[in-house]
Tab-separated table of C-alpha atoms in Angstrom:
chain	number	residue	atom	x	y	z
A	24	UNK	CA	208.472	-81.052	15.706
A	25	UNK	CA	207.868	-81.418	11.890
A	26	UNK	CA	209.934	-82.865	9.174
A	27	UNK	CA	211.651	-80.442	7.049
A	28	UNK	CA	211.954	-80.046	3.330
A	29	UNK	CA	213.093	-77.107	0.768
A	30	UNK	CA	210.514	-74.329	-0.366
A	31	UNK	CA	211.317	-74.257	-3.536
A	32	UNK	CA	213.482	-76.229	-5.917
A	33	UNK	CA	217.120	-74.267	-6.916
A	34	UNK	CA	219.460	-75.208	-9.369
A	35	UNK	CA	223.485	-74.432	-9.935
A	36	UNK	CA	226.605	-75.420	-11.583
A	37	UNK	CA	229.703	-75.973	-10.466
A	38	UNK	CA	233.012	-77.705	-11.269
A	39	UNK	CA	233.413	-81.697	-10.156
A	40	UNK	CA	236.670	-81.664	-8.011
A	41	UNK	CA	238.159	-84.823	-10.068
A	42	UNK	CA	236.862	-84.468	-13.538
A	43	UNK	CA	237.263	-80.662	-13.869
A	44	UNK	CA	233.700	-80.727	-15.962
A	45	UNK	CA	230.681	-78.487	-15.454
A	46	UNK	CA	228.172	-79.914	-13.702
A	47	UNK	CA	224.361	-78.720	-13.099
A	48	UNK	CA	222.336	-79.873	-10.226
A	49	UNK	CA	218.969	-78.945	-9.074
A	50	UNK	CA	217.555	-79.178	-5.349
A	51	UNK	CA	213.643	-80.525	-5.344
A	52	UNK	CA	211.555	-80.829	-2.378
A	53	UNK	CA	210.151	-83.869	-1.696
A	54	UNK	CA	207.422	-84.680	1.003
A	55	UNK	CA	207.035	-86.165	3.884
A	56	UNK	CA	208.879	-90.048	4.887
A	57	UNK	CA	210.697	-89.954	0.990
A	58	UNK	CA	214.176	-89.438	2.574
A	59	UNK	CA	217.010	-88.304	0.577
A	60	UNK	CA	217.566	-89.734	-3.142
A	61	UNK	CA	220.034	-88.588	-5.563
A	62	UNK	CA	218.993	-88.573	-9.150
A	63	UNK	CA	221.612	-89.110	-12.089
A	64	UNK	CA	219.155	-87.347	-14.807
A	65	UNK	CA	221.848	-88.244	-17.290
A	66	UNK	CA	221.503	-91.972	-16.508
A	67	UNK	CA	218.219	-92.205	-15.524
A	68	UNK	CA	219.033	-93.862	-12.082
A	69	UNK	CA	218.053	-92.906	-8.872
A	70	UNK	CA	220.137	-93.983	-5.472
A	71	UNK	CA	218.781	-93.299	-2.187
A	72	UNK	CA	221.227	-92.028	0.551
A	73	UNK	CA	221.524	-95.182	2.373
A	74	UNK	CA	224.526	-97.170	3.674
A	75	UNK	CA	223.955	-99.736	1.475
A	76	UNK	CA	224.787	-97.574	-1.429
A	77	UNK	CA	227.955	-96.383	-0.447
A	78	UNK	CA	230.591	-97.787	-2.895
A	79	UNK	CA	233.729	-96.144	-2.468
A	80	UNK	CA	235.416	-93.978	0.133
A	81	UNK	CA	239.087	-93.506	-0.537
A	82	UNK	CA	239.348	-90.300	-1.776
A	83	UNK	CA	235.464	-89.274	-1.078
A	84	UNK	CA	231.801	-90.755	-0.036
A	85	UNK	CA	231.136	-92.724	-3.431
A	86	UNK	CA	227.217	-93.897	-3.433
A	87	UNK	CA	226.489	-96.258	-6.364
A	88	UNK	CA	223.851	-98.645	-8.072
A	89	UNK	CA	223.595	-100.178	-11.606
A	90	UNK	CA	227.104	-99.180	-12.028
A	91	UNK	CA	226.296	-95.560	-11.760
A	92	UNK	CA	228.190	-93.409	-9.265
A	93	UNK	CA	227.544	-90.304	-7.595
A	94	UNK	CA	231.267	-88.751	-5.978
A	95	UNK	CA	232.212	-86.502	-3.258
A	96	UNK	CA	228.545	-85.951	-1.688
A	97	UNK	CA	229.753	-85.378	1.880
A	98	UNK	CA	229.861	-81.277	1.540
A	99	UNK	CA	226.449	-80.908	0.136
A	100	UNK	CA	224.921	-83.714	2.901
A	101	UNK	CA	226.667	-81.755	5.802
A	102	UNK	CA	224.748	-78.669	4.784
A	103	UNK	CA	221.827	-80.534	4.409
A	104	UNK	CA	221.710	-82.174	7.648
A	105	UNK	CA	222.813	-79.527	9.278
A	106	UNK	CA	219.993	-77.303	8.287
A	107	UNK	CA	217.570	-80.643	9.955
A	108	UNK	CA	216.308	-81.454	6.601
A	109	UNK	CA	214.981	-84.779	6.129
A	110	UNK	CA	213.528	-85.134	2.419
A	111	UNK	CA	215.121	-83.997	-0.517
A	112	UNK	CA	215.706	-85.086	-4.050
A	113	UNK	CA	219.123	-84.174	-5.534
A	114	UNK	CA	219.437	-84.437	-9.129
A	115	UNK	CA	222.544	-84.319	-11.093
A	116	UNK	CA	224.138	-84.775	-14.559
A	117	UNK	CA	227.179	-85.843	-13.801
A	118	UNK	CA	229.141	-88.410	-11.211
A	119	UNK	CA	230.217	-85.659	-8.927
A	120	UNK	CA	228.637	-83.142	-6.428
A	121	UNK	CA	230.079	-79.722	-7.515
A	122	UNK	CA	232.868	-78.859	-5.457
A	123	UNK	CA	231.883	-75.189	-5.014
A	124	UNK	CA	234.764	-73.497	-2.646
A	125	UNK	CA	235.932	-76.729	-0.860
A	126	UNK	CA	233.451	-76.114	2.200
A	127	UNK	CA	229.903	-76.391	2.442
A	128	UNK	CA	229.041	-72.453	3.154
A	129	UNK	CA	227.873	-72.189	-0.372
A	130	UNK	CA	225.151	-75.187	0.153
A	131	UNK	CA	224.172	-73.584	3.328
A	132	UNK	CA	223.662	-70.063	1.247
A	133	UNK	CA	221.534	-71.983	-1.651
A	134	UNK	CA	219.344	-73.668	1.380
A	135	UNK	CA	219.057	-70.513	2.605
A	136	UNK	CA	217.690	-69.139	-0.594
A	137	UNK	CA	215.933	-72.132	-1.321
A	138	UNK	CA	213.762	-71.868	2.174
A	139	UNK	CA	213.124	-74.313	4.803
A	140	UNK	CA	209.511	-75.899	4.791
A	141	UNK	CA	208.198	-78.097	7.750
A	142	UNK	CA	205.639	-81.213	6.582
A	143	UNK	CA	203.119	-82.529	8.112
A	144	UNK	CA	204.600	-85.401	9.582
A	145	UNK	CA	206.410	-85.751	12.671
A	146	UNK	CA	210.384	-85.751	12.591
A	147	UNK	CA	212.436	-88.902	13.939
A	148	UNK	CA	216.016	-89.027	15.252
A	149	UNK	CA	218.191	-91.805	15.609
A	150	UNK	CA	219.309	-91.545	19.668
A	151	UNK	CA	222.450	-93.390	20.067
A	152	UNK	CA	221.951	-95.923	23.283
A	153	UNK	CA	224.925	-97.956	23.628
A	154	UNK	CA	228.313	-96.784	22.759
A	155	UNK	CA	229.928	-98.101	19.414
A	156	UNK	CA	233.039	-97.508	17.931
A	157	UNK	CA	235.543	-98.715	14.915
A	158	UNK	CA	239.966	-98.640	15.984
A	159	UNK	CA	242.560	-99.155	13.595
A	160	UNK	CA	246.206	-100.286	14.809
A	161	UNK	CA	247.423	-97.406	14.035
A	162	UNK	CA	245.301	-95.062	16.113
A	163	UNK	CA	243.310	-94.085	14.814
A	164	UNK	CA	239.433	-94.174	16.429
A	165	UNK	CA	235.655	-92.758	15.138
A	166	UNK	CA	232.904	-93.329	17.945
A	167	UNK	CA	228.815	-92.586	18.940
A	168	UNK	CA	228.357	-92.393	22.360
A	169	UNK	CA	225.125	-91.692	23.835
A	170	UNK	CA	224.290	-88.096	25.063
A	171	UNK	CA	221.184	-85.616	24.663
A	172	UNK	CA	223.079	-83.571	22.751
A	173	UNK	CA	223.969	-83.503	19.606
A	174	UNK	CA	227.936	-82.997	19.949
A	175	UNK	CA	231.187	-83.464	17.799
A	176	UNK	CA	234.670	-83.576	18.916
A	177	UNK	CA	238.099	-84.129	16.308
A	178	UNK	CA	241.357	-84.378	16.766
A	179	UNK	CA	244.284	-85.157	14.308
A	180	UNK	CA	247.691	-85.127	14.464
A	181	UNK	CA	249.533	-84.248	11.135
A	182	UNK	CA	253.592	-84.166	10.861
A	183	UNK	CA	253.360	-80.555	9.059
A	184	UNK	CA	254.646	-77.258	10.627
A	185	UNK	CA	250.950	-75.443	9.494
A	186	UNK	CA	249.122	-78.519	10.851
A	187	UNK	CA	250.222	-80.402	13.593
A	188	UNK	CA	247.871	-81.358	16.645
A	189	UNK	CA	244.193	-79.900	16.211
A	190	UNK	CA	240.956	-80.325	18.460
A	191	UNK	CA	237.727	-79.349	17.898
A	192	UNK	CA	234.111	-79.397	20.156
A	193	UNK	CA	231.301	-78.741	18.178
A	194	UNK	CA	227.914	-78.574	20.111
A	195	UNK	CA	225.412	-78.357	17.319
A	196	UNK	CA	223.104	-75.772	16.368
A	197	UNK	CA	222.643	-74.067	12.747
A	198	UNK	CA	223.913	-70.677	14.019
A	199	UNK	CA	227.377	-72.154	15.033
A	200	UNK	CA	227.754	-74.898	11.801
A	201	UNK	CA	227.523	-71.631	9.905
A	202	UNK	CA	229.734	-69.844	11.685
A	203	UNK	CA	232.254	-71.884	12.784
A	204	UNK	CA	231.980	-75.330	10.201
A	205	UNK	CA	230.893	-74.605	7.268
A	206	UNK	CA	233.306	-72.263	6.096
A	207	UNK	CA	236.136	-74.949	6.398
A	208	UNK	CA	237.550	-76.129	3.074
A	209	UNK	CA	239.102	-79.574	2.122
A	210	UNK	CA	242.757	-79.543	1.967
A	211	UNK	CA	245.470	-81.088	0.358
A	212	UNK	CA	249.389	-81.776	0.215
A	213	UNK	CA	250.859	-80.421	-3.196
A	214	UNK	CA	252.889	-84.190	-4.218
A	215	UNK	CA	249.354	-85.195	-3.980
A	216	UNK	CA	247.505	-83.074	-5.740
A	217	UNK	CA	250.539	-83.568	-8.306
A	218	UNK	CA	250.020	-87.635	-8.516
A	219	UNK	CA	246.049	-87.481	-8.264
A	220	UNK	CA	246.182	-85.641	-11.687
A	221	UNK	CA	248.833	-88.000	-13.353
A	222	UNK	CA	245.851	-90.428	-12.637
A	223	UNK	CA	243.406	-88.860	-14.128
A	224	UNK	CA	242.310	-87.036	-10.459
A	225	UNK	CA	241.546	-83.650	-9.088
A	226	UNK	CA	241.425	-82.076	-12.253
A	227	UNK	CA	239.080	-79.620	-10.865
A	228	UNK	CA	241.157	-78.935	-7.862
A	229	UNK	CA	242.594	-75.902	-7.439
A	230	UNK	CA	243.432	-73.049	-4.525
A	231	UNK	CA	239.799	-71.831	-5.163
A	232	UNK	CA	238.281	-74.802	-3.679
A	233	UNK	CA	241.198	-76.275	-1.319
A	234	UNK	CA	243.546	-75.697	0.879
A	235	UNK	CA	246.843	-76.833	-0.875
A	236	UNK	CA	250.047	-77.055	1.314
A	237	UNK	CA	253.450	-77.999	-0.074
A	238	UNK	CA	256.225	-79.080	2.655
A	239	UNK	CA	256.614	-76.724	5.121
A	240	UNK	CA	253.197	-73.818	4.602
A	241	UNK	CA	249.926	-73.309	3.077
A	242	UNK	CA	250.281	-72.032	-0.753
A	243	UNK	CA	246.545	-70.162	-0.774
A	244	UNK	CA	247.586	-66.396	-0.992
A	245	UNK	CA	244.447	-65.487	1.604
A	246	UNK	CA	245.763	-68.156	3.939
A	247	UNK	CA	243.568	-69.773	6.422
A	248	UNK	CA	239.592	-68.903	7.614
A	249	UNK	CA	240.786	-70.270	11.296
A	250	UNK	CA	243.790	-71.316	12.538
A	251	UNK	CA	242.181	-74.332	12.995
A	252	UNK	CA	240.403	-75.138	9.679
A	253	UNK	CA	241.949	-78.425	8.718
A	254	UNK	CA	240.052	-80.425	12.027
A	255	UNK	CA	236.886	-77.960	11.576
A	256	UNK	CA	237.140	-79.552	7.997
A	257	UNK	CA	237.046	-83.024	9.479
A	258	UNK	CA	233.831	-82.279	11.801
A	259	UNK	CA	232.339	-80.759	8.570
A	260	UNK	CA	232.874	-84.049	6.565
A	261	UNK	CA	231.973	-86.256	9.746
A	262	UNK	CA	228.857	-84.901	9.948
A	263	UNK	CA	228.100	-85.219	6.376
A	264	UNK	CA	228.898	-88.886	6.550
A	265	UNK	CA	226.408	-89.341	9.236
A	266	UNK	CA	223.784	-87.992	7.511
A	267	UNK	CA	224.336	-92.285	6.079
A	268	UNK	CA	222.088	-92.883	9.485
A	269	UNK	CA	219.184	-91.424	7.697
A	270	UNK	CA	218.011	-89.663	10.611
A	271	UNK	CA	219.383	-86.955	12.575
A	272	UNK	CA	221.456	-88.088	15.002
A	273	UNK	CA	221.169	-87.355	18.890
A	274	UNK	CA	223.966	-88.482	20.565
A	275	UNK	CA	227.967	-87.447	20.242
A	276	UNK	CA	230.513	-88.326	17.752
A	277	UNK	CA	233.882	-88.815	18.669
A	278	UNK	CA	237.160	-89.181	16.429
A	279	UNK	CA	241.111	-89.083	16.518
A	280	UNK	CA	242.016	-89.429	13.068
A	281	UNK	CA	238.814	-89.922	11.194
A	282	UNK	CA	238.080	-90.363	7.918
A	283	UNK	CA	234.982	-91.521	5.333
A	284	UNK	CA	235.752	-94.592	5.125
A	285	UNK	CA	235.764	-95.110	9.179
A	286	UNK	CA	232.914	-93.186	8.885
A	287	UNK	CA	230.985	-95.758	6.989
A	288	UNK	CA	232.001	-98.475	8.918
A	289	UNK	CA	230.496	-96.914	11.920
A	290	UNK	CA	227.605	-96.260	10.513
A	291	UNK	CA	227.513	-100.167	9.817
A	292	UNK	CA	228.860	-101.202	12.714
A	293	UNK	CA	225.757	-99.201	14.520
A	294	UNK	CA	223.392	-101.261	12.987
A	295	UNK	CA	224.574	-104.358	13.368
A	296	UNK	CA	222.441	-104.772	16.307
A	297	UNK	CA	219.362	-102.696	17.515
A	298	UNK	CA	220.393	-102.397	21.374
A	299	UNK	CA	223.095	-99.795	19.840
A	300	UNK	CA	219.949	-97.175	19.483
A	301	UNK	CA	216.460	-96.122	18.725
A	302	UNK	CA	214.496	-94.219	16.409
A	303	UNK	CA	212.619	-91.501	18.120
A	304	UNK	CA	209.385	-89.416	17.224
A	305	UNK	CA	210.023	-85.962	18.360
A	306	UNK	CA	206.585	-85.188	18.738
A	307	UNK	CA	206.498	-87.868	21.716
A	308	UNK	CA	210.275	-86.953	22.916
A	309	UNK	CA	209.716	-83.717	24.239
A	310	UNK	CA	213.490	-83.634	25.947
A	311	UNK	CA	215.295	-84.264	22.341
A	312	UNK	CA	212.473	-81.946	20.977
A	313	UNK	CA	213.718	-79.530	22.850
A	314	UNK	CA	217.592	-80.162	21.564
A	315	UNK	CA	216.137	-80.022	17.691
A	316	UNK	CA	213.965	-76.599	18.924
A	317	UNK	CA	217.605	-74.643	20.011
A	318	UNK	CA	219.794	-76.042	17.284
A	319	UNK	CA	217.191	-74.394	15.265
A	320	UNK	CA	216.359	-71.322	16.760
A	321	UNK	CA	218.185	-67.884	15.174
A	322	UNK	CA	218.794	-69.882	11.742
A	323	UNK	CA	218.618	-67.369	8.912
A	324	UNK	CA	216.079	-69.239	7.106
């Protein structure tokens, strides 16, 4: 199995969720072993998708250097390592990702249109060996286990009569992220939409690219995609936060009351010692080979 880049390079604008501004960005095919690098054009700096980038992740995945930022990243990255693609060059005029609907289904569309292109190098995974995980007192838990799958499970537990207890098991392919993931938007409680804009926030936010809920129901006229969408949400933004492991990962993710920044801890917390996993040529590992080879079989490429 190959490594995977775009056909062509594509280009849009969108809105930044916080800022409210315009912002273009292009998609640009790299070759093979570059990775994934963001490019601020307006600042001249590029920032590789690593770990050791991420500077913020409050209210989003915040990657960083020289002082320049580059916000809210996890909806295009789920999309993109979803679709298996390993090298990539994102560049962008502003500090945010455009928000598009709130879910990534319009980054898997713009993929689509952009083509998939395999390289001539061989593709590597990162196969989780030992389990790791990161607990707060509270409850709340984000784990890799090891598996020859590539598998997702969520649950949370929200105190809200259109919420309450959600689970989700996501066994990955591209057929079934489309279907049943990337559709998902964000969400949002009304008081905080209301006190992230007296700040200066989610000026771009609105019910065209969120979920909003005030007290008691959601506010969106159309209502919900799936009953479920707020944890389907969660696996969306999980997996884009562990596209920070570089590779694709084989293994299964595990949370109850997630979030980024859990999400970048475990990705530290992995590598913090190299019995926790191993990078794996999947021209040599013919059984993972033949995980990658289903996932993405059927894709609409």
């Amino acid at each position: 199995m190959k490594q995977r880049t775009i056909a062509k390079s594509i280009e849009i604008v969108g809105i930044g969720l916080h800022k409210g501004v315009p912002v273009k960005m292009k998609l640009e095919p790299l070759d093979s072993d570059m990775g994934i690098v963001f490019y601020r054009v307006d600042a001249g700096v590029t920032i590789p998708l690593k770990k050791e980038y991420v500077v913020d992740t409050k209210m989003a995945t915040v990657i960083g250097k020289d002082g320049v930022v580059i916000s809210t990243i996890e909806h295009l990255l789920s999309a993109v390592y979803a679709y298996g693609i390993d090298n990539l060059r994102i560049v962008i005029d502003n500090d945010e990702v455009p928000v598009l609907d709130g879910s990534s289904a319009g980054y898997c569309m713009l993929l689509e249109e952009a083509g998939i292109k395999e390289l001539e190098k061989s593709k590597k995974a990162i196969k989780i060996k030992k389990m790791v995980e990161v607990t707060t007192p509270d409850g709340k838990r984000v784990c890799l286990k090891p598996s020859n799958r590539i598998v997702y499970d969520f649950e949370i537990d929200f105190e809200h009569p259109a919420i309450g207890k959600q689970k989700f098991h996501f066994d990955y392919s591209i057929s079934e992220y489309k279907e049943n993931i990337s559709r998902a938007r964000t969400f949002g409680f009304l008081h905080e939409v209301q006190y992230l804009r007296s700040i200066g926030l989610a000026q771009g936010g609105s019910m065209e690219n969120a979920i909003v809920l005030d007290q008691t129901k959601v506010l969106n006229p159309e209502g919900l995609r799936f009953d479920d969408e707020f944890v389907r949400h969660k696996i969306l933004d999980a997996i884009g936060d562990m596209a920070l492991l570089e590779y694709t990962m084989v293994g299964e993710y595990d949370a109850i009351a997630g979030s980024h920044h859990l999400n970048h801890l475990l990705t530290k917390k992995l590598f913090e010692s190299a019995e926790n996993y191993e990078i794996i040529d999947l021209e040599e590992a013919s059984s993972e080979a033949v995980v990658f080879e289903m996932a993405y079989a059927n894709a609409d490429n």
